[in-house]
Short mmCIF file of C-alpha atoms and ligand atoms in Angstrom, two decimals:
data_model
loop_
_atom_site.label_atom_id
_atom_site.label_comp_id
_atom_site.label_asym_id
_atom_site.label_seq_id
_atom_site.Cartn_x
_atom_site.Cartn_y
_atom_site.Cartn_z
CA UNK A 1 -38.13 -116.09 -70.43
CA UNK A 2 -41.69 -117.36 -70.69
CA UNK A 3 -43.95 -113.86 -70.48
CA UNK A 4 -47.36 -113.54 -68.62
CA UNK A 5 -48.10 -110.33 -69.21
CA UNK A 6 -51.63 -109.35 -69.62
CA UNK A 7 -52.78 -108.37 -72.85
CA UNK A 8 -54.52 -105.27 -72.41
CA UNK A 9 -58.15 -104.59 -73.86
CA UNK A 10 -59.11 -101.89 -76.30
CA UNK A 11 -61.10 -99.05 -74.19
CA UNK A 12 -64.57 -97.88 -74.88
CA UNK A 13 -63.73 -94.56 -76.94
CA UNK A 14 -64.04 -91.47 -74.54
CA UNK A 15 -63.69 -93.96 -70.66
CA UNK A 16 -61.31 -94.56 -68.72
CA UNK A 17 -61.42 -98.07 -66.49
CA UNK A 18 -60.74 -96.68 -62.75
CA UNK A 19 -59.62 -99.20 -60.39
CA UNK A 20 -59.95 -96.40 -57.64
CA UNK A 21 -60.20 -92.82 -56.62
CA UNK A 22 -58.65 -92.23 -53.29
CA UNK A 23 -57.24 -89.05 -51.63
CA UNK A 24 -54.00 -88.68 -49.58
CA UNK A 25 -50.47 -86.76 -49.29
CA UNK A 26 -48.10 -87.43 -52.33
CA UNK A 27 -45.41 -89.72 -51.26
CA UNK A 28 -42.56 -89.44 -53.64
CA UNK A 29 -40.09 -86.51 -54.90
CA UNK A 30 -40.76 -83.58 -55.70
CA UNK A 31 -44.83 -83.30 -54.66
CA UNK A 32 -44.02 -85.01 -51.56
CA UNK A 33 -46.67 -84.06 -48.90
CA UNK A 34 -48.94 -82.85 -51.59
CA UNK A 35 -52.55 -83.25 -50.40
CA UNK A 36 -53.36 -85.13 -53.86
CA UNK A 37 -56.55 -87.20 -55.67
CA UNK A 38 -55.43 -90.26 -56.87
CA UNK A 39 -57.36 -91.85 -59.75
CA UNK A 40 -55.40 -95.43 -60.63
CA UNK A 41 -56.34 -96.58 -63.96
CA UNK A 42 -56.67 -100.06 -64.81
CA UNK A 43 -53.70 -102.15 -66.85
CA UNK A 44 -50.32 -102.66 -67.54
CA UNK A 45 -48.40 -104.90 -70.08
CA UNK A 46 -45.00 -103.62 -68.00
CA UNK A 47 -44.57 -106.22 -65.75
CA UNK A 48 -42.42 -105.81 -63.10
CA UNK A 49 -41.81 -108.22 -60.86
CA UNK A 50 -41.37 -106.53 -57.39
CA UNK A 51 -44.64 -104.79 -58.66
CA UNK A 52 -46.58 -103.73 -55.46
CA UNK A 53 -49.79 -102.79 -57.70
CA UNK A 54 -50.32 -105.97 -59.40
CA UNK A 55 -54.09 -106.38 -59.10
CA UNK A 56 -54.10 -103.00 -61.70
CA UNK A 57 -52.68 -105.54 -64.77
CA UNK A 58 -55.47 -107.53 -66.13
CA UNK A 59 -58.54 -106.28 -67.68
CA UNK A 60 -61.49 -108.24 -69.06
CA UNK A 61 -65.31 -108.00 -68.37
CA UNK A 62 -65.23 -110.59 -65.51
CA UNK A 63 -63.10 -107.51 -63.95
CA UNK A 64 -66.25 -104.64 -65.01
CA UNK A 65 -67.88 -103.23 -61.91
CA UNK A 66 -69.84 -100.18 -61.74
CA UNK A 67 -68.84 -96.81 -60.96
CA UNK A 68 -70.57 -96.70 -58.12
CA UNK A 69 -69.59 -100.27 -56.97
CA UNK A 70 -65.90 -98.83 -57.69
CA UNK A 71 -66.43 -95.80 -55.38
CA UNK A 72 -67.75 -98.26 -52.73
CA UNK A 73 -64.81 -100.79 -52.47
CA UNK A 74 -64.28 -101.93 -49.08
CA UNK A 75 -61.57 -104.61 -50.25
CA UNK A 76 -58.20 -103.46 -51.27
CA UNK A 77 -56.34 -104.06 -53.50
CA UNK A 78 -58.95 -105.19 -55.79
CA UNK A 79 -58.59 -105.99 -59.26
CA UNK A 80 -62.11 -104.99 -60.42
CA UNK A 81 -62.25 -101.30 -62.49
CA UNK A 82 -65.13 -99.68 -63.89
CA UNK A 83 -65.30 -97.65 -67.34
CA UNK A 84 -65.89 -94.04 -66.01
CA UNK A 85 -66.01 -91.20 -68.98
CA UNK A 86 -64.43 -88.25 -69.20
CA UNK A 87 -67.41 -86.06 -66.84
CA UNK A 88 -67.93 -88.63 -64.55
CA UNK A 89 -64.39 -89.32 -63.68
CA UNK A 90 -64.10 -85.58 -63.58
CA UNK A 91 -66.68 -84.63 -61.12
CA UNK A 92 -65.51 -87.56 -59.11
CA UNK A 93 -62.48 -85.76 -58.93
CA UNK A 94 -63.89 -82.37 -58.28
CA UNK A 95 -65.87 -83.76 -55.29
CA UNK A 96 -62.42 -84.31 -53.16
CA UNK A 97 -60.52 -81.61 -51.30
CA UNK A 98 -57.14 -81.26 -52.95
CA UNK A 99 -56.15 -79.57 -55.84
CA UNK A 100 -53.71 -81.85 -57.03
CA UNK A 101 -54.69 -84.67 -59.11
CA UNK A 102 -52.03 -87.67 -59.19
CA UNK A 103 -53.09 -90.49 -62.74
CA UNK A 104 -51.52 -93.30 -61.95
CA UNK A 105 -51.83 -97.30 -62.01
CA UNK A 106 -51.09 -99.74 -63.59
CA UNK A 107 -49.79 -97.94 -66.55
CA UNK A 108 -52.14 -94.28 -67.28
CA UNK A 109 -50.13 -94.01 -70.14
CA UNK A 110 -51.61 -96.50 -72.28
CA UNK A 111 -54.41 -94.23 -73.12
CA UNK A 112 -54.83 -90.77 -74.21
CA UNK A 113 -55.13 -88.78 -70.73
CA UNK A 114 -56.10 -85.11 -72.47
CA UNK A 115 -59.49 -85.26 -73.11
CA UNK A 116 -59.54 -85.56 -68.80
CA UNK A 117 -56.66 -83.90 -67.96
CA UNK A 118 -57.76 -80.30 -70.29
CA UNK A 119 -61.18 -80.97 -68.10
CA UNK A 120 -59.45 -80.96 -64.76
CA UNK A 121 -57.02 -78.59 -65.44
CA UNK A 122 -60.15 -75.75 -66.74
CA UNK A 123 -61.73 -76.53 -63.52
CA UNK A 124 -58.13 -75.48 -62.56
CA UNK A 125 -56.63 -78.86 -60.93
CA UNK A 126 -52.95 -79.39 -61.38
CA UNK A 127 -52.29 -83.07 -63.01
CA UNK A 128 -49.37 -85.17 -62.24
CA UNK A 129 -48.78 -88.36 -64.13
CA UNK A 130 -47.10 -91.07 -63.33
CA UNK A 131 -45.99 -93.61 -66.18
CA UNK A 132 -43.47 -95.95 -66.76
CA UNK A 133 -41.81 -94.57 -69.99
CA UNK A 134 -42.73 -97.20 -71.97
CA UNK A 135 -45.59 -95.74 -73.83
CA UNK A 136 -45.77 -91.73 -75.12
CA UNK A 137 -47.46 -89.45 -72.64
CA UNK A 138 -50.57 -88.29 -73.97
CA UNK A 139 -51.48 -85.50 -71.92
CA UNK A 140 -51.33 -81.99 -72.10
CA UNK A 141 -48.42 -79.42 -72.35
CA UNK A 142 -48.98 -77.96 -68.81
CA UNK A 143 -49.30 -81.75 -67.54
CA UNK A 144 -46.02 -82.58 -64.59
CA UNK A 145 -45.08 -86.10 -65.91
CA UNK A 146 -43.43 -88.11 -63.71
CA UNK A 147 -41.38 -91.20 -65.30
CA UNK A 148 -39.86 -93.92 -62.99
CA UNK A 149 -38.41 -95.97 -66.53
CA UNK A 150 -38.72 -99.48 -66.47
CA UNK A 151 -36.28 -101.17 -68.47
CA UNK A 152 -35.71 -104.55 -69.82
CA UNK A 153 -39.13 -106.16 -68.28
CA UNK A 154 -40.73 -109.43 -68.96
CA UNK A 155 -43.40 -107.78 -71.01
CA UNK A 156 -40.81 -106.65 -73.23
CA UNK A 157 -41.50 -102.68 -73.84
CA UNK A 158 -38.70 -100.49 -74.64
CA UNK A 159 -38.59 -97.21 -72.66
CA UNK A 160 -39.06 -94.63 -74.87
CA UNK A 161 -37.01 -91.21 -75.39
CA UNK A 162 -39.90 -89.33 -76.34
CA UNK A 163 -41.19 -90.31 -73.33
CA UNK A 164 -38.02 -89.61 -71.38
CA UNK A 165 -37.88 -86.08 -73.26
CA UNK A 166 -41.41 -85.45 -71.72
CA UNK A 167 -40.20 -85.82 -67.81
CA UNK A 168 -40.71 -83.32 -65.68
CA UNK A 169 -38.91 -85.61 -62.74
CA UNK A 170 -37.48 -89.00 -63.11
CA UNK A 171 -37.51 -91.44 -60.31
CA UNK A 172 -35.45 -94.57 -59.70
CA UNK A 173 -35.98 -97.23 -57.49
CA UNK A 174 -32.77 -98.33 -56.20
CA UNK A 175 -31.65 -101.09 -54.44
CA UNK A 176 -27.93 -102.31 -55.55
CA UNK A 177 -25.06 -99.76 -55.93
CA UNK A 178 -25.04 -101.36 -59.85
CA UNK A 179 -27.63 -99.78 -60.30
CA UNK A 180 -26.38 -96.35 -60.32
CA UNK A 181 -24.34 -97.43 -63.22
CA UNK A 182 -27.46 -97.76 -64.91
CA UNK A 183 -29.24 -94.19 -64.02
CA UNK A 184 -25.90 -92.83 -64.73
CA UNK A 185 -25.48 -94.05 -68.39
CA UNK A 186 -29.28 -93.89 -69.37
CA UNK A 187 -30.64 -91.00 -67.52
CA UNK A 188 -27.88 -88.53 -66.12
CA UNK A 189 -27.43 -87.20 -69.90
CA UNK A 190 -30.91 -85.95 -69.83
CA UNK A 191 -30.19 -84.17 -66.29
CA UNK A 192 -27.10 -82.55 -67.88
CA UNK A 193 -28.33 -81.24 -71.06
CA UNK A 194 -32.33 -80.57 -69.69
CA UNK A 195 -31.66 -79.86 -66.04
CA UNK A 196 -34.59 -82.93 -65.61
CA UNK A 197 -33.93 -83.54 -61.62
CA UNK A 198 -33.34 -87.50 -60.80
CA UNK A 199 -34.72 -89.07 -57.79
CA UNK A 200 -33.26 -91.82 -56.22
CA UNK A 201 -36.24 -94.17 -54.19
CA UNK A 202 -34.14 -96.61 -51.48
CA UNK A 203 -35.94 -100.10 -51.91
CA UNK A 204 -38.01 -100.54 -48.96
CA UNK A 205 -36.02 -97.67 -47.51
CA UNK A 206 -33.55 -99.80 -46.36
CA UNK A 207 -30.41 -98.88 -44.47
CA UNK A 208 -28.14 -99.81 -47.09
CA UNK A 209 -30.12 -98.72 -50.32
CA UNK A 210 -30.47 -95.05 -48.35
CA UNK A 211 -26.66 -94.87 -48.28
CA UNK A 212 -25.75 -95.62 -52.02
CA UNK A 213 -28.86 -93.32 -53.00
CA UNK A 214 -27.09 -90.45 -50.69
CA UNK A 215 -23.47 -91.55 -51.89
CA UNK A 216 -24.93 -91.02 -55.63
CA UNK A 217 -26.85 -88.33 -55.06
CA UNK A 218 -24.30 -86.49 -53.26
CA UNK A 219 -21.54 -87.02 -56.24
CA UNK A 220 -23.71 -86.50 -59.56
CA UNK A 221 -26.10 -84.03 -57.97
CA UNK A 222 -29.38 -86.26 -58.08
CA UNK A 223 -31.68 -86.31 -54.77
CA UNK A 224 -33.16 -88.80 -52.71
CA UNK A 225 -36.93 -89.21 -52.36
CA UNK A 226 -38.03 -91.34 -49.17
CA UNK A 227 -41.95 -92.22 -49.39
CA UNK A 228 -42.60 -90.87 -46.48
CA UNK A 229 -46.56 -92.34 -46.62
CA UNK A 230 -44.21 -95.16 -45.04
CA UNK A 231 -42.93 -93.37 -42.18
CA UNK A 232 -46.33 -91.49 -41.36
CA UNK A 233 -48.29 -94.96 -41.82
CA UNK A 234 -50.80 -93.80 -44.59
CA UNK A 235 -51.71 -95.32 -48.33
S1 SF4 B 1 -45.02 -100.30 -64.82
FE1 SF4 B 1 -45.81 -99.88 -62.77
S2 SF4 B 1 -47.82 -100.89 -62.67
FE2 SF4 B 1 -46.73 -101.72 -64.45
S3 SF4 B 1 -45.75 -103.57 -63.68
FE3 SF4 B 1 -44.25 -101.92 -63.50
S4 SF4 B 1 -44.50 -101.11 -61.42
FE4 SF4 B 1 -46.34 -102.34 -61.89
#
């Protein structure tokens, strides 16, 4: 299978690149409706291909804005990002309402989140990550990771126990019934021996993808997240 999957630059030592800071309600499992800050960091070597955040995979200086070009975007999605350090991003952060602080992407997990999560979290923000699995989480102990694992993708990245091991939640997109066969033989042995709860997400909330989520959940004592940012019309 011929592979396009962005190489992914080395980061200046101590920034981030932030391809937005937005605020909303949490979406998925078990923060849903969760006023939230979400900062969406910059690549991803993953490379799904139903991806819906695409624009977050390439990096490269032709992508560089400014921070305060990046808090101004009008035009989204946009695949420009700026390199925001730790005090910057921070106070960005701090500025917004909610309490909750959602790092997502593109994949957060390709850099070492402490250094900003141990700032949010002594200006007493709770941080939520959400990652892929295919890289280790580097964030701190108190940190709720989130792992929706992506497995066998064109860039080619195993999902990773340790990071597995680290879940607070895993979620699973589903959208065929064989794919329960999947979360049952990779993921339900974690639920059984950790007690690690496993969301199933219906596929574009489809009829059919709803009722083999419920059918599953129902039998192996999983649950079933709906985004409901869908059903109340917000990002
Ligand atoms: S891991 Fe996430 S951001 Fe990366 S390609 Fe997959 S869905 Fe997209």
């Amino acid at each position: 299978m011929q592979c396009n999957v962005p190489a992914v630059a080395a980061p200046p030592v101590g920034s981030y690149p932030v391809n937005e800071i937005f605020e909303s309600l949490q979406g998925e499992a078990s923060f849903a409706g969760t006023p939230s800050v979400f900062v969406r960091l910059q690549g991803c070597p993953v490379g799904c291909p139903w991806c819906d955040t695409k624009h977050t995979w390439h990096m490269g200086p032709e992508r560089e804005i400014s921070v305060s070009a990046m808090g101004k975007k009008t035009e989204l999605p946009c695949d420009s990002y700026s390199w925001c350090d730790v005090s910057t991003l921070a106070n960005i952060v701090r500025a917004a309402d909610a309490e909750h602080v959602v790092i997502t992407g593109g994949e957060p997990c390709m850099y070492d989140l402490r250094p900003l999560i141990a700032k949010l979290e002594a200006w007493h923000h709770r941080v939520q990550v959400e990652t892929s699995g295919t890289y280790v989480p580097l964030v701190t102990p108190t940190t709720f990771v989130t792992v929706s694992p992506k497995y066998e993708m064109p860039g080619g990245r195993p999902v990773l126990e340790e990071a597995l091991a680290r879940a607070n939640e895993i979620t699973c997109p589903i959208g065929k019934r064989r794919e329960i066969g999947v979360v049952l033989e990779q993921l339900d042995p974690l639920h059984q021996s950790n007690g690690t709860p496993i969301w199933l997400q219906p596929l574009s909330a489809s009829s059919r993808a709803t009722a083999i989520c419920i059918q599953a959940a129902r039998r192996y004592g999983w649950r079933v997240s709906l985004q409901m940012n869908r059903f109340i019309n917000i990002r």
